[in-house]
Short mmCIF file of C-alpha atoms in Angstrom, two decimals:
data_model
loop_
_atom_site.label_atom_id
_atom_site.label_comp_id
_atom_site.label_asym_id
_atom_site.label_seq_id
_atom_site.Cartn_x
_atom_site.Cartn_y
_atom_site.Cartn_z
CA UNK A 1 -75.44 -45.46 3.81
CA UNK A 2 -72.06 -43.96 4.51
CA UNK A 3 -70.34 -47.33 4.08
CA UNK A 4 -72.07 -47.87 0.76
CA UNK A 5 -71.09 -44.38 -0.40
CA UNK A 6 -67.49 -44.97 0.65
CA UNK A 7 -67.36 -48.31 -1.17
CA UNK A 8 -68.74 -46.73 -4.30
CA UNK A 9 -66.20 -43.88 -4.16
CA UNK A 10 -63.22 -46.26 -3.72
CA UNK A 11 -64.41 -48.48 -6.53
CA UNK A 12 -64.83 -45.46 -8.83
CA UNK A 13 -61.27 -44.26 -8.18
CA UNK A 14 -59.89 -47.74 -8.72
CA UNK A 15 -61.62 -48.07 -12.04
CA UNK A 16 -60.56 -44.59 -13.23
CA UNK A 17 -56.88 -44.75 -12.05
CA UNK A 18 -54.72 -47.18 -14.12
CA UNK A 19 -51.86 -47.07 -11.59
CA UNK A 20 -54.22 -47.92 -8.78
CA UNK A 21 -55.50 -50.90 -10.80
CA UNK A 22 -51.96 -52.18 -11.34
CA UNK A 23 -51.16 -51.96 -7.63
CA UNK A 24 -54.23 -53.91 -6.66
CA UNK A 25 -53.48 -57.46 -5.44
CA UNK A 26 -54.20 -60.13 -8.05
CA UNK A 27 -57.55 -61.94 -7.74
CA UNK A 28 -57.61 -65.26 -5.97
CA UNK A 29 -54.20 -64.47 -4.27
CA UNK A 30 -53.20 -67.12 -1.76
CA UNK A 31 -51.82 -66.29 1.66
CA UNK A 32 -48.31 -67.43 0.66
CA UNK A 33 -48.42 -65.36 -2.53
CA UNK A 34 -49.57 -62.33 -0.54
CA UNK A 35 -46.68 -62.62 1.93
CA UNK A 36 -44.18 -63.01 -0.90
CA UNK A 37 -45.61 -59.93 -2.67
CA UNK A 38 -45.44 -57.80 0.49
CA UNK A 39 -41.86 -58.90 1.13
CA UNK A 40 -40.83 -57.88 -2.41
CA UNK A 41 -42.59 -54.53 -2.03
CA UNK A 42 -40.77 -53.86 1.26
CA UNK A 43 -37.41 -54.73 -0.32
CA UNK A 44 -38.16 -52.48 -3.30
CA UNK A 45 -39.14 -49.63 -0.97
CA UNK A 46 -35.95 -50.12 1.05
CA UNK A 47 -33.83 -49.97 -2.12
CA UNK A 48 -35.69 -46.84 -3.23
CA UNK A 49 -35.19 -45.17 0.17
CA UNK A 50 -31.47 -45.99 0.10
CA UNK A 51 -31.12 -44.46 -3.35
CA UNK A 52 -32.97 -41.33 -2.20
CA UNK A 53 -30.70 -41.07 0.83
CA UNK A 54 -27.59 -41.46 -1.31
CA UNK A 55 -28.81 -38.72 -3.64
CA UNK A 56 -29.56 -36.42 -0.73
CA UNK A 57 -26.16 -37.10 0.88
CA UNK A 58 -24.39 -36.52 -2.42
CA UNK A 59 -26.23 -33.27 -2.95
CA UNK A 60 -25.46 -32.18 0.61
CA UNK A 61 -21.75 -32.97 0.17
CA UNK A 62 -21.62 -31.08 -3.10
CA UNK A 63 -23.35 -28.10 -1.59
CA UNK A 64 -21.22 -28.22 1.55
CA UNK A 65 -17.99 -28.23 -0.45
CA UNK A 66 -18.02 -24.47 -0.53
CA UNK A 67 -15.38 -21.79 -0.56
CA UNK A 68 -15.95 -18.80 1.69
CA UNK A 69 -14.03 -15.76 0.53
CA UNK A 70 -13.12 -13.05 3.05
CA UNK A 71 -11.60 -9.73 2.03
CA UNK A 72 -9.44 -7.69 4.42
CA UNK A 73 -9.91 -3.99 3.69
CA UNK A 74 -8.57 -0.78 5.23
CA UNK A 75 -6.00 1.92 4.68
CA UNK A 76 -2.27 1.23 4.68
CA UNK A 77 -0.85 0.33 8.12
CA UNK A 78 -4.32 -0.53 9.45
CA UNK A 79 -3.36 -4.06 10.52
CA UNK A 80 -4.56 -6.15 7.56
CA UNK A 81 -1.37 -8.18 7.16
CA UNK A 82 -1.19 -8.81 10.91
CA UNK A 83 -4.80 -10.02 10.87
CA UNK A 84 -3.94 -12.41 8.04
CA UNK A 85 -1.00 -13.73 10.09
CA UNK A 86 -3.37 -14.29 13.02
CA UNK A 87 -5.63 -16.39 10.77
CA UNK A 88 -2.58 -18.40 9.75
CA UNK A 89 -1.41 -18.84 13.34
CA UNK A 90 -4.87 -19.99 14.45
CA UNK A 91 -5.68 -22.39 11.62
CA UNK A 92 -2.29 -23.49 10.21
CA UNK A 93 0.10 -23.04 13.16
CA UNK A 94 2.67 -25.60 11.95
CA UNK A 95 3.06 -23.81 8.63
CA UNK A 96 3.21 -20.42 10.35
CA UNK A 97 5.95 -21.52 12.75
CA UNK A 98 7.95 -23.26 10.05
CA UNK A 99 8.50 -19.83 8.48
CA UNK A 100 9.63 -18.05 11.64
CA UNK A 101 13.34 -18.33 10.93
CA UNK A 102 12.85 -16.74 7.52
CA UNK A 103 11.20 -13.75 9.22
CA UNK A 104 14.46 -13.15 11.12
CA UNK A 105 15.84 -11.29 8.10
CA UNK A 106 12.73 -9.09 7.89
CA UNK A 107 12.98 -8.29 11.60
CA UNK A 108 16.65 -7.30 11.21
CA UNK A 109 15.67 -5.07 8.30
CA UNK A 110 12.88 -3.49 10.37
CA UNK A 111 15.37 -2.70 13.15
CA UNK A 112 17.85 -1.21 10.69
CA UNK A 113 15.07 0.85 9.12
CA UNK A 114 14.23 2.26 12.55
CA UNK A 115 17.87 3.31 13.00
CA UNK A 116 17.85 4.96 9.60
CA UNK A 117 14.59 6.79 10.34
CA UNK A 118 16.05 8.22 13.53
CA UNK A 119 19.12 9.48 11.68
CA UNK A 120 16.97 11.02 8.98
CA UNK A 121 14.94 12.82 11.64
CA UNK A 122 17.98 14.26 13.45
CA UNK A 123 19.97 15.21 10.34
CA UNK A 124 21.01 18.91 10.27
CA UNK A 125 19.51 19.32 6.78
CA UNK A 126 16.17 18.10 8.13
CA UNK A 127 15.67 21.25 10.25
CA UNK A 128 15.03 23.42 7.19
CA UNK A 129 13.00 20.79 5.35
CA UNK A 130 10.84 19.92 8.34
CA UNK A 131 9.91 23.52 8.99
CA UNK A 132 8.73 23.88 5.40
CA UNK A 133 6.16 21.12 5.66
CA UNK A 134 3.59 23.14 7.55
CA UNK A 135 3.10 25.40 4.54
CA UNK A 136 3.72 22.82 1.84
CA UNK A 137 0.82 21.83 -0.39
CA UNK A 138 2.75 20.15 -3.18
CA UNK A 139 4.34 17.21 -1.43
CA UNK A 140 3.07 13.94 -2.80
CA UNK A 141 4.10 10.42 -1.93
CA UNK A 142 2.08 7.31 -2.60
CA UNK A 143 4.13 5.04 -0.36
CA UNK A 144 2.95 3.96 3.11
CA UNK A 145 4.06 6.19 5.95
CA UNK A 146 7.62 5.17 6.88
CA UNK A 147 7.57 7.24 10.07
CA UNK A 148 4.46 7.90 12.10
CA UNK A 149 4.02 11.64 12.60
CA UNK A 150 1.50 13.05 15.02
CA UNK A 151 -0.63 15.67 13.33
CA UNK A 152 -1.10 17.36 16.68
CA UNK A 153 -3.05 20.47 17.47
CA UNK A 154 -1.64 23.92 16.93
CA UNK A 155 -1.06 24.20 20.63
CA UNK A 156 0.96 21.03 20.85
CA UNK A 157 4.04 22.64 19.34
CA UNK A 158 4.92 24.44 22.54
CA UNK A 159 5.39 21.23 24.49
CA UNK A 160 8.94 20.84 23.21
CA UNK A 161 11.12 23.89 22.73
CA UNK A 162 13.02 23.68 19.42
CA UNK A 163 16.64 22.68 19.82
CA UNK A 164 19.30 23.83 17.38
CA UNK A 165 21.84 21.31 18.60
CA UNK A 166 22.27 18.29 16.34
CA UNK A 167 22.70 15.26 18.63
CA UNK A 168 25.95 13.61 17.47
CA UNK A 169 24.65 13.13 13.92
CA UNK A 170 28.08 12.98 12.26
CA UNK A 171 29.37 10.51 14.84
CA UNK A 172 26.35 8.23 14.50
CA UNK A 173 26.60 8.28 10.71
CA UNK A 174 30.19 7.05 10.87
CA UNK A 175 29.42 4.40 13.46
CA UNK A 176 26.48 2.93 11.54
CA UNK A 177 28.06 2.88 8.06
CA UNK A 178 28.54 -0.95 8.21
CA UNK A 179 24.87 -1.33 9.19
CA UNK A 180 23.80 0.50 6.04
CA UNK A 181 25.85 -1.96 3.99
CA UNK A 182 24.13 -4.82 5.80
CA UNK A 183 20.77 -3.22 5.05
CA UNK A 184 21.49 -3.36 1.34
CA UNK A 185 22.52 -7.01 1.60
CA UNK A 186 19.27 -7.89 3.37
CA UNK A 187 17.30 -6.04 0.72
CA UNK A 188 19.09 -8.05 -1.96
CA UNK A 189 18.24 -11.31 -0.19
CA UNK A 190 14.59 -10.41 0.26
CA UNK A 191 13.86 -8.69 -3.02
CA UNK A 192 13.21 -9.79 -6.54
CA UNK A 193 16.17 -8.54 -8.54
CA UNK A 194 13.96 -7.97 -11.57
CA UNK A 195 11.12 -6.40 -9.61
CA UNK A 196 12.89 -3.78 -7.49
CA UNK A 197 14.82 -0.93 -8.99
CA UNK A 198 16.99 1.63 -7.26
CA UNK A 199 14.03 3.94 -6.75
CA UNK A 200 12.27 1.30 -4.65
CA UNK A 201 15.25 0.24 -2.55
CA UNK A 202 15.46 1.48 1.00
CA UNK A 203 18.57 3.51 1.68
CA UNK A 204 19.87 6.64 3.30
CA UNK A 205 20.73 9.55 1.01
CA UNK A 206 24.38 9.83 0.14
CA UNK A 207 26.38 12.58 1.73
CA UNK A 208 26.22 14.52 -1.55
CA UNK A 209 22.46 14.17 -1.81
CA UNK A 210 20.67 17.08 -0.14
CA UNK A 211 17.34 16.80 1.58
CA UNK A 212 15.84 19.20 -0.92
CA UNK A 213 16.89 16.99 -3.83
CA UNK A 214 15.73 13.90 -2.01
CA UNK A 215 12.31 15.44 -1.48
CA UNK A 216 11.77 16.19 -5.17
CA UNK A 217 9.11 13.80 -6.48
CA UNK A 218 10.27 11.59 -9.31
CA UNK A 219 8.27 11.44 -12.52
CA UNK A 220 9.14 7.89 -13.53
CA UNK A 221 7.71 6.13 -10.49
CA UNK A 222 4.95 3.74 -11.57
CA UNK A 223 3.14 4.12 -8.27
CA UNK A 224 2.45 7.83 -8.70
CA UNK A 225 -0.15 7.57 -11.40
CA UNK A 226 -2.65 5.14 -12.85
CA UNK A 227 -1.93 3.44 -16.18
CA UNK A 228 -2.77 5.45 -19.25
CA UNK A 229 -6.46 5.35 -20.05
CA UNK A 230 -7.46 3.73 -16.78
CA UNK A 231 -9.90 5.20 -14.31
CA UNK A 232 -9.96 4.87 -10.57
CA UNK A 233 -12.93 2.78 -9.41
CA UNK A 234 -15.71 4.15 -7.26
CA UNK A 235 -14.11 2.93 -4.06
CA UNK A 236 -11.21 5.41 -4.26
CA UNK A 237 -11.55 8.27 -1.79
CA UNK A 238 -11.84 11.74 -3.34
CA UNK A 239 -8.74 13.91 -3.14
CA UNK A 240 -10.62 16.70 -1.40
CA UNK A 241 -9.95 16.94 2.29
CA UNK A 242 -12.21 17.92 5.15
CA UNK A 243 -9.62 17.24 7.82
CA UNK A 244 -8.10 19.59 10.32
CA UNK A 245 -5.17 21.83 9.39
CA UNK A 246 -2.29 20.05 7.73
CA UNK A 247 0.41 18.40 9.77
CA UNK A 248 4.04 17.74 8.95
CA UNK A 249 4.82 14.67 6.93
CA UNK A 250 7.97 12.70 7.45
CA UNK A 251 10.70 14.01 5.15
CA UNK A 252 12.11 10.54 4.63
CA UNK A 253 13.83 9.88 1.36
CA UNK A 254 13.48 6.15 1.52
CA UNK A 255 10.73 3.96 0.21
CA UNK A 256 9.78 0.61 1.61
CA UNK A 257 11.07 -2.55 0.05
CA UNK A 258 8.29 -4.08 -2.03
CA UNK A 259 8.21 -7.87 -2.28
CA UNK A 260 5.95 -9.34 -4.99
CA UNK A 261 3.44 -11.85 -3.63
CA UNK A 262 4.71 -14.47 -6.09
CA UNK A 263 8.26 -14.29 -4.74
CA UNK A 264 8.85 -17.23 -2.39
CA UNK A 265 11.40 -15.49 -0.17
CA UNK A 266 10.38 -17.60 2.86
CA UNK A 267 11.49 -20.81 1.20
CA UNK A 268 14.90 -19.39 0.35
CA UNK A 269 15.43 -18.24 3.95
CA UNK A 270 13.68 -21.11 5.75
CA UNK A 271 15.21 -23.27 8.49
CA UNK A 272 16.33 -26.07 6.18
CA UNK A 273 17.91 -23.69 3.72
CA UNK A 274 19.84 -21.88 6.45
CA UNK A 275 21.45 -24.96 8.00
CA UNK A 276 25.17 -25.14 7.28
CA UNK A 277 27.02 -28.39 6.46
CA UNK A 278 28.15 -30.65 9.29
CA UNK A 279 30.95 -29.41 11.44
CA UNK A 280 34.25 -31.19 10.66
CA UNK A 281 35.00 -31.27 14.38
CA UNK A 282 31.74 -32.54 15.89
CA UNK A 283 29.97 -34.03 12.88
CA UNK A 284 26.83 -32.11 13.88
CA UNK A 285 24.83 -29.70 11.75
CA UNK A 286 25.94 -26.12 12.23
CA UNK A 287 23.40 -23.47 13.11
CA UNK A 288 23.16 -20.09 11.42
CA UNK A 289 24.99 -18.54 14.38
CA UNK A 290 28.08 -20.51 13.35
CA UNK A 291 28.04 -19.05 9.86
CA UNK A 292 30.47 -16.09 9.85
CA UNK A 293 28.53 -14.46 7.00
CA UNK A 294 25.19 -14.52 8.80
CA UNK A 295 23.88 -10.99 9.52
CA UNK A 296 23.40 -11.83 13.19
CA UNK A 297 27.07 -11.13 13.85
CA UNK A 298 26.91 -7.57 12.56
CA UNK A 299 23.65 -6.96 14.40
CA UNK A 300 25.10 -8.31 17.62
CA UNK A 301 28.27 -6.23 17.33
CA UNK A 302 26.35 -2.97 16.86
CA UNK A 303 23.67 -3.66 19.47
CA UNK A 304 25.28 -1.34 22.08
CA UNK A 305 25.47 1.49 19.54
CA UNK A 306 21.82 1.07 18.52
CA UNK A 307 20.84 1.12 22.19
CA UNK A 308 22.89 4.28 22.75
CA UNK A 309 21.18 6.00 19.81
CA UNK A 310 17.69 5.06 20.97
CA UNK A 311 18.31 6.15 24.57
CA UNK A 312 20.23 9.35 23.74
CA UNK A 313 18.31 12.21 25.48
CA UNK A 314 19.11 14.67 22.71
CA UNK A 315 17.85 12.23 20.09
CA UNK A 316 14.67 11.80 22.11
CA UNK A 317 14.30 15.57 22.21
CA UNK A 318 14.64 15.87 18.43
CA UNK A 319 12.11 13.10 17.84
CA UNK A 320 9.69 14.79 20.24
CA UNK A 321 10.12 18.17 18.51
CA UNK A 322 9.24 16.61 15.18
CA UNK A 323 6.44 14.53 16.68
CA UNK A 324 7.99 11.30 15.43
CA UNK A 325 6.63 8.27 17.27
CA UNK A 326 8.41 5.19 16.01
CA UNK A 327 6.59 3.11 18.63
CA UNK A 328 3.43 3.34 16.51
CA UNK A 329 4.98 2.09 13.29
CA UNK A 330 5.07 -1.49 12.08
CA UNK A 331 8.23 -3.45 12.76
CA UNK A 332 9.18 -1.65 15.97
CA UNK A 333 11.83 -3.55 17.98
CA UNK A 334 13.93 -0.76 19.50
CA UNK A 335 12.78 -1.64 23.02
CA UNK A 336 14.11 -5.19 22.61
CA UNK A 337 17.47 -4.63 20.97
CA UNK A 338 19.43 -7.05 23.17
CA UNK A 339 17.03 -9.95 22.54
CA UNK A 340 16.61 -9.33 18.79
CA UNK A 341 20.37 -9.06 18.19
CA UNK A 342 21.33 -12.07 20.33
CA UNK A 343 23.54 -14.55 18.50
CA UNK A 344 21.07 -17.44 18.75
CA UNK A 345 17.94 -15.31 18.34
CA UNK A 346 14.92 -17.23 17.05
CA UNK A 347 11.79 -15.13 16.32
CA UNK A 348 8.73 -15.69 18.48
CA UNK A 349 5.16 -15.70 17.18
CA UNK A 350 4.74 -12.14 18.43
CA UNK A 351 7.91 -11.02 16.65
CA UNK A 352 6.57 -12.34 13.35
CA UNK A 353 3.18 -10.72 13.94
CA UNK A 354 4.83 -7.33 14.42
CA UNK A 355 7.24 -7.66 11.49
CA UNK A 356 6.60 -5.26 8.64
CA UNK A 357 7.13 -6.36 5.03
CA UNK A 358 5.24 -4.59 2.31
CA UNK A 359 3.99 -6.81 -0.51
CA UNK A 360 2.77 -5.80 -3.94
CA UNK A 361 -0.29 -7.57 -5.22
CA UNK A 362 -2.83 -9.58 -3.27
CA UNK A 363 -1.81 -12.01 -0.52
CA UNK A 364 -4.02 -15.09 -0.20
CA UNK A 365 -4.30 -17.63 2.61
CA UNK A 366 -6.41 -20.82 2.37
CA UNK A 367 -7.45 -23.08 5.23
CA UNK A 368 -10.17 -25.58 6.21
CA UNK A 369 -11.94 -26.02 9.54
CA UNK A 370 -11.34 -29.27 11.39
CA UNK A 371 -14.91 -29.43 12.68
CA UNK A 372 -17.42 -32.22 11.92
CA UNK A 373 -20.24 -29.79 11.15
CA UNK A 374 -18.23 -27.67 8.72
CA UNK A 375 -15.97 -30.11 6.89
CA UNK A 376 -15.72 -29.46 3.19
CA UNK A 377 -15.84 -25.70 3.66
CA UNK A 378 -12.67 -23.99 2.44
CA UNK A 379 -11.73 -20.46 3.47
CA UNK A 380 -9.79 -17.97 1.39
CA UNK A 381 -8.58 -14.79 3.09
CA UNK A 382 -7.35 -11.98 0.81
CA UNK A 383 -5.12 -9.13 1.98
CA UNK A 384 -4.96 -6.26 -0.49
CA UNK A 385 -2.94 -3.06 -0.37
CA UNK A 386 -4.50 -0.10 1.40
CA UNK A 387 -2.60 2.89 0.00
CA UNK A 388 -4.74 5.08 -2.23
CA UNK A 389 -3.11 4.02 -5.48
CA UNK A 390 -3.60 0.35 -4.50
CA UNK A 391 -7.35 0.56 -3.80
CA UNK A 392 -8.14 0.16 -7.48
CA UNK A 393 -7.30 -3.53 -6.98
CA UNK A 394 -10.23 -4.00 -4.60
CA UNK A 395 -13.12 -3.86 -7.05
CA UNK A 396 -12.49 -7.20 -8.87
CA UNK A 397 -12.92 -9.04 -5.55
CA UNK A 398 -16.35 -7.55 -4.83
CA UNK A 399 -18.25 -9.82 -7.21
CA UNK A 400 -18.11 -13.09 -5.28
CA UNK A 401 -16.83 -12.13 -1.84
CA UNK A 402 -18.77 -13.59 1.11
CA UNK A 403 -17.52 -11.35 3.91
CA UNK A 404 -15.41 -8.26 4.53
CA UNK A 405 -13.31 -7.53 7.58
CA UNK A 406 -12.68 -3.78 7.56
CA UNK A 407 -9.86 -2.49 9.76
CA UNK A 408 -9.93 1.11 10.98
CA UNK A 409 -6.87 2.17 13.04
CA UNK A 410 -8.62 4.46 15.50
CA UNK A 411 -5.34 5.38 17.21
CA UNK A 412 -4.44 7.34 14.06
CA UNK A 413 -6.79 10.22 14.83
CA UNK A 414 -3.80 12.58 15.14
CA UNK A 415 -1.93 11.42 12.04
CA UNK A 416 -2.09 12.29 8.34
CA UNK A 417 -1.73 10.31 5.14
CA UNK A 418 1.69 10.48 3.53
CA UNK A 419 0.07 10.47 0.09
CA UNK A 420 -2.09 13.45 1.13
CA UNK A 421 -0.60 15.47 4.03
CA UNK A 422 -3.84 17.45 4.33
CA UNK A 423 -5.94 14.34 4.98
CA UNK A 424 -6.35 13.11 8.55
CA UNK A 425 -5.98 9.31 8.71
CA UNK A 426 -9.14 8.87 10.77
CA UNK A 427 -11.08 10.98 8.29
CA UNK A 428 -9.73 8.82 5.48
CA UNK A 429 -10.87 5.67 7.29
CA UNK A 430 -14.35 7.11 7.79
CA UNK A 431 -14.71 8.05 4.13
CA UNK A 432 -13.31 4.71 3.00
CA UNK A 433 -15.74 2.93 5.34
CA UNK A 434 -18.65 4.87 3.89
CA UNK A 435 -17.58 3.91 0.35
CA UNK A 436 -17.48 0.23 1.27
CA UNK A 437 -20.77 -0.01 3.17
CA UNK A 438 -22.67 2.01 0.54
CA UNK A 439 -21.46 -0.10 -2.38
CA UNK A 440 -24.45 -1.93 -3.91
CA UNK A 441 -22.27 -4.83 -5.04
CA UNK A 442 -21.67 -5.52 -1.35
CA UNK A 443 -25.27 -5.07 -0.20
CA UNK A 444 -25.64 -8.71 0.87
CA UNK A 445 -22.05 -9.27 2.00
CA UNK A 446 -21.37 -9.82 5.70
CA UNK A 447 -19.31 -6.94 7.08
CA UNK A 448 -17.24 -7.02 10.27
CA UNK A 449 -15.52 -3.88 11.58
CA UNK A 450 -12.29 -4.04 13.56
CA UNK A 451 -11.64 -0.78 15.42
CA UNK A 452 -7.96 -1.59 15.54
CA UNK A 453 -4.89 -0.45 17.48
CA UNK A 454 -6.85 0.09 20.69
CA UNK A 455 -3.68 -0.51 22.70
CA UNK A 456 -2.01 2.48 21.04
CA UNK A 457 -5.19 4.53 21.43
CA UNK A 458 -5.25 3.89 25.17
CA UNK A 459 -1.58 4.90 25.57
CA UNK A 460 -2.08 7.98 23.45
CA UNK A 461 -5.06 9.20 25.47
CA UNK A 462 -3.27 8.48 28.76
CA UNK A 463 -0.32 10.59 27.58
CA UNK A 464 -2.62 13.63 27.38
CA UNK A 465 -3.33 13.81 23.65
CA UNK A 466 -6.93 14.97 23.26
CA UNK A 467 -9.26 13.67 20.58
CA UNK A 468 -11.17 16.95 20.39
CA UNK A 469 -8.01 18.73 19.17
CA UNK A 470 -8.11 16.57 16.03
CA UNK A 471 -11.80 15.77 15.67
CA UNK A 472 -13.96 18.82 16.18
CA UNK A 473 -17.14 16.76 16.48
CA UNK A 474 -15.95 15.16 19.72
CA UNK A 475 -16.23 18.50 21.54
CA UNK A 476 -16.11 18.32 25.35
CA UNK A 477 -16.72 14.60 25.82
CA UNK A 478 -14.43 12.75 28.26
CA UNK A 479 -10.99 11.91 26.90
CA UNK A 480 -10.77 8.46 28.52
CA UNK A 481 -10.45 5.25 26.52
CA UNK A 482 -13.95 3.88 27.21
CA UNK A 483 -15.67 7.12 26.13
CA UNK A 484 -13.56 7.51 23.00
CA UNK A 485 -14.02 3.88 21.99
CA UNK A 486 -17.80 4.15 22.49
CA UNK A 487 -17.82 7.29 20.35
CA UNK A 488 -15.99 5.54 17.49
CA UNK A 489 -18.39 2.57 17.66
CA UNK A 490 -21.33 4.92 17.33
CA UNK A 491 -19.63 6.98 14.59
CA UNK A 492 -18.84 4.04 12.32
CA UNK A 493 -22.14 2.33 13.14
CA UNK A 494 -24.13 5.44 12.22
CA UNK A 495 -22.35 5.69 8.86
CA UNK A 496 -23.25 2.07 8.12
CA UNK A 497 -26.89 2.56 9.07
CA UNK A 498 -27.21 5.75 7.03
CA UNK A 499 -25.51 4.54 3.85
CA UNK A 500 -25.99 0.78 3.58
CA UNK A 501 -28.34 -0.30 0.76
CA UNK A 502 -29.35 -3.29 2.92
CA UNK A 503 -31.01 -2.01 6.09
CA UNK A 504 -31.42 -5.58 7.41
CA UNK A 505 -27.67 -6.27 7.41
CA UNK A 506 -26.27 -6.80 10.89
CA UNK A 507 -22.99 -5.03 11.60
CA UNK A 508 -20.49 -6.66 13.97
CA UNK A 509 -18.02 -4.21 15.59
CA UNK A 510 -14.99 -5.37 17.60
CA UNK A 511 -12.40 -3.14 19.31
CA UNK A 512 -9.11 -4.90 18.58
CA UNK A 513 -5.37 -4.87 18.90
CA UNK A 514 -4.44 -7.48 16.33
CA UNK A 515 -0.92 -7.88 17.71
CA UNK A 516 -2.53 -9.34 20.86
CA UNK A 517 -2.74 -13.00 19.89
CA UNK A 518 -4.94 -14.29 22.70
CA UNK A 519 -7.67 -11.68 22.38
CA UNK A 520 -7.51 -11.49 18.60
CA UNK A 521 -7.89 -15.23 18.12
CA UNK A 522 -10.99 -15.26 20.32
CA UNK A 523 -12.45 -12.50 18.16
CA UNK A 524 -11.44 -14.33 14.96
CA UNK A 525 -13.24 -17.49 16.11
CA UNK A 526 -16.39 -15.48 16.88
CA UNK A 527 -16.21 -13.68 13.54
CA UNK A 528 -15.46 -16.92 11.69
CA UNK A 529 -18.53 -18.64 13.14
CA UNK A 530 -20.77 -15.64 12.40
CA UNK A 531 -19.62 -15.56 8.77
CA UNK A 532 -19.90 -19.33 8.40
CA UNK A 533 -23.42 -19.59 9.82
CA UNK A 534 -24.62 -16.64 7.75
CA UNK A 535 -23.31 -18.22 4.55
CA UNK A 536 -24.71 -21.66 5.34
CA UNK A 537 -28.11 -20.13 5.99
CA UNK A 538 -27.84 -18.33 2.67
CA UNK A 539 -27.36 -21.67 0.90
CA UNK A 540 -30.16 -23.36 2.93
CA UNK A 541 -27.82 -25.78 4.62
CA UNK A 542 -29.06 -24.99 8.10
#
């Protein structure tokens, strides 16, 4: 009964389905014809499967050829440019090292800038100006901090008794006059002649220029205001401050050299460009150290004088009184003067990582992973300016960014913004962080937080500087590195959890010192894989 019912059902379907009727074997088919038909069907199926496989492989390749865009965000001097260099060193080391000789000029300029900053701090005119900063509310400067000033607690002033003696200022000014001329030559070599005017050049004030005049804000500087009719985007931090009492701001008259991102200064100063013609005596190529016009000769000649200035006890006293800590600024080489000024000095990877050169615009680095599972995936890392007036350039990159690495310099808890002397730098980072994580355009963007400059934080805490003096919320918690670092992790993590529009987003927090190549590159590889896997899952490739 069941067999009859089954036979009837099959016959009914065959009669009602035209395709099924076509696929039925012909009547009176011989054994040879049947074998030939089956062979043709197998070959046809094999061809069809191959075509399907080719289509799937093609689709997979097209979908895998993806560009992952990563944005480096954070306030000025947070370590964004150094992080970008670490990406370059890890993924394109040959290209990174080919540019090291060009960075020699930047490193010389950084060293000369440190000398100039010291002289500005010990100048007799600076005594009056510096004392006026505690009560000043009108000072405005939109440039990155050229000297790191500790905001300090009110009680910290008594640690160093004020000294009225000016430590050999006139003598040092005469000694270093040729170095100031060299500084201008280096600026000319590094800068775009059409893009840098006198107001942007770095220089000491002339002897006839008083500190008071130098401190007067100019009205024609393009960086002091937004273009007419434009509005700051949502990401910009409000001007109101909830920080601790104001701290002195460096009364420096200079402004950092700005190099446009489109200016290929590295090529002009690269190894091949710096080689001199063959020596008439030996027939060999001459090195830069044999060029009498190379700046290394001036640097080498004045190395003992720079060392004397940096080690002068009275200079140290003045710097301590004014809470100037050059060791915390970018491009610090004063502890390695002999090596940096050596005649045949060739920059190391670490030297390049620490070099400070401010760029205008957005710096981009592209690389691909040499890994069989992730071939065809291109990476673009963008470094944008972090000063307040530069943050308006962030918003256009929010539309199609895949990941954000946010850098918060947690060692800056006792410093203030130069553009707003009443704003604590840590407070600014916290408010900027909240603006980023709460932005709905970034709700589904992977976010990684680098609590940066942990090496400086550890030294600062060990020297006796207390976090509670600058951050009231820390109260009586232990002032050791582990406790402070744990507190910052919780603080930033809590802001993310409270303000993110995507409660399912996982936040990755890493304490970092991005000048430490070995540790930073391990973190970068971890972060890179997290970002890559998250984006591949998003596109259903895993």
